[in-house]
Structure formats: C-alpha cells, structure tokens
Coordinates of C-alpha atoms in Angstrom, one line a residue:
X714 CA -76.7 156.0 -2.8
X715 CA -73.6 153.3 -3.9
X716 CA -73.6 153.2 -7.7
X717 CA -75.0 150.2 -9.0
X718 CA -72.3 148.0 -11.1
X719 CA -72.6 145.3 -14.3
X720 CA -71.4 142.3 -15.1
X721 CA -68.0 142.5 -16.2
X722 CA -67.0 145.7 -15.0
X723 CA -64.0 146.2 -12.5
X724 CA -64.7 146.3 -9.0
X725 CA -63.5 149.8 -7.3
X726 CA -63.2 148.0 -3.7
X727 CA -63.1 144.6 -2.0
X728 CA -65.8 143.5 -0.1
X729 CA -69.2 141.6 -0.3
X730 CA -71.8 142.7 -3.1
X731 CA -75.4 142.3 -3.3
X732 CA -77.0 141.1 -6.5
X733 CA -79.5 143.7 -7.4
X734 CA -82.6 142.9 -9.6
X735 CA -83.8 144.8 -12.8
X736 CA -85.8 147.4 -11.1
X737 CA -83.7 147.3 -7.9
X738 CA -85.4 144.4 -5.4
X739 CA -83.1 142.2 -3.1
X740 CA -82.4 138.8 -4.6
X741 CA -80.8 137.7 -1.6
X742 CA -77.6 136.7 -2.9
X743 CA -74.3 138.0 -2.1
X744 CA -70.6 137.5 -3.9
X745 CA -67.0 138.6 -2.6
X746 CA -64.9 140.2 -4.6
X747 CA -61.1 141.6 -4.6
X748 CA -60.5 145.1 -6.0
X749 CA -59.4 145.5 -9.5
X750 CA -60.8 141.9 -10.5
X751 CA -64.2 141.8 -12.9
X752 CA -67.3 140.9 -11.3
X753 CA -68.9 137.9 -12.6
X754 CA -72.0 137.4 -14.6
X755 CA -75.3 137.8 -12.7
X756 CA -78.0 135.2 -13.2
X757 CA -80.0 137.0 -15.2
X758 CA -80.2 139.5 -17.8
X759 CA -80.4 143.1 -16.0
X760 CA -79.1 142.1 -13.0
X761 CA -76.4 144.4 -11.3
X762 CA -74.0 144.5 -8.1
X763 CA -74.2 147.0 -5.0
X764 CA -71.5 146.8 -2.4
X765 CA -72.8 146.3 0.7
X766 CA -70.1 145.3 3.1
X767 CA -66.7 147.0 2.3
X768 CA -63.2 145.3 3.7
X769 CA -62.1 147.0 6.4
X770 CA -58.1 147.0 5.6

C-alpha cells in the first residue's frame, strides 16, 4: 500500500495524487504535483494525498 501524505508535507515524486478522505473513501478529486514542492491544503480537515499516477521520466 502507497503511504498516505498531509497537507504540507513534501512530495517524494511527481505525478497525479488522489485526495483521500478521513477514513480512506475516494473523493474523486485529483492534483499534480512536482517533486520536492509541498502539497497543498485539502478541503477538509483529515483529508490526505495518495499518488496514484506517478511521471514516467
């Protein structure tokens, strides 16, 4: 299983991640994001981030 990641924390790779809900349910929406940059606040309290679709480069 991919490690779930917060608000704030540095992404380890680029690629597309998947909001995650408190107690793990598909919200639906996705962000990109470049490795070494924060990820950015979720909606809601208790949300996290699971990459989903990794760059391929």
């Amino acid at each position: 299983m991919k490690p779930k990641l917060r608000s704030g924390q540095t992404v380890p790779r680029s690629g597309q991640y998947e909001i995650i809900g408190p107690r793990g349910g598909k919200t639906g929406e996705e962000i990109t994001s470049v490795k070494g940059k924060p990820l950015p606040p979720t909606l809601k309290a208790g949300f996290s981030y699971k990459l989903t679709d990794p760059t391929k480069h």
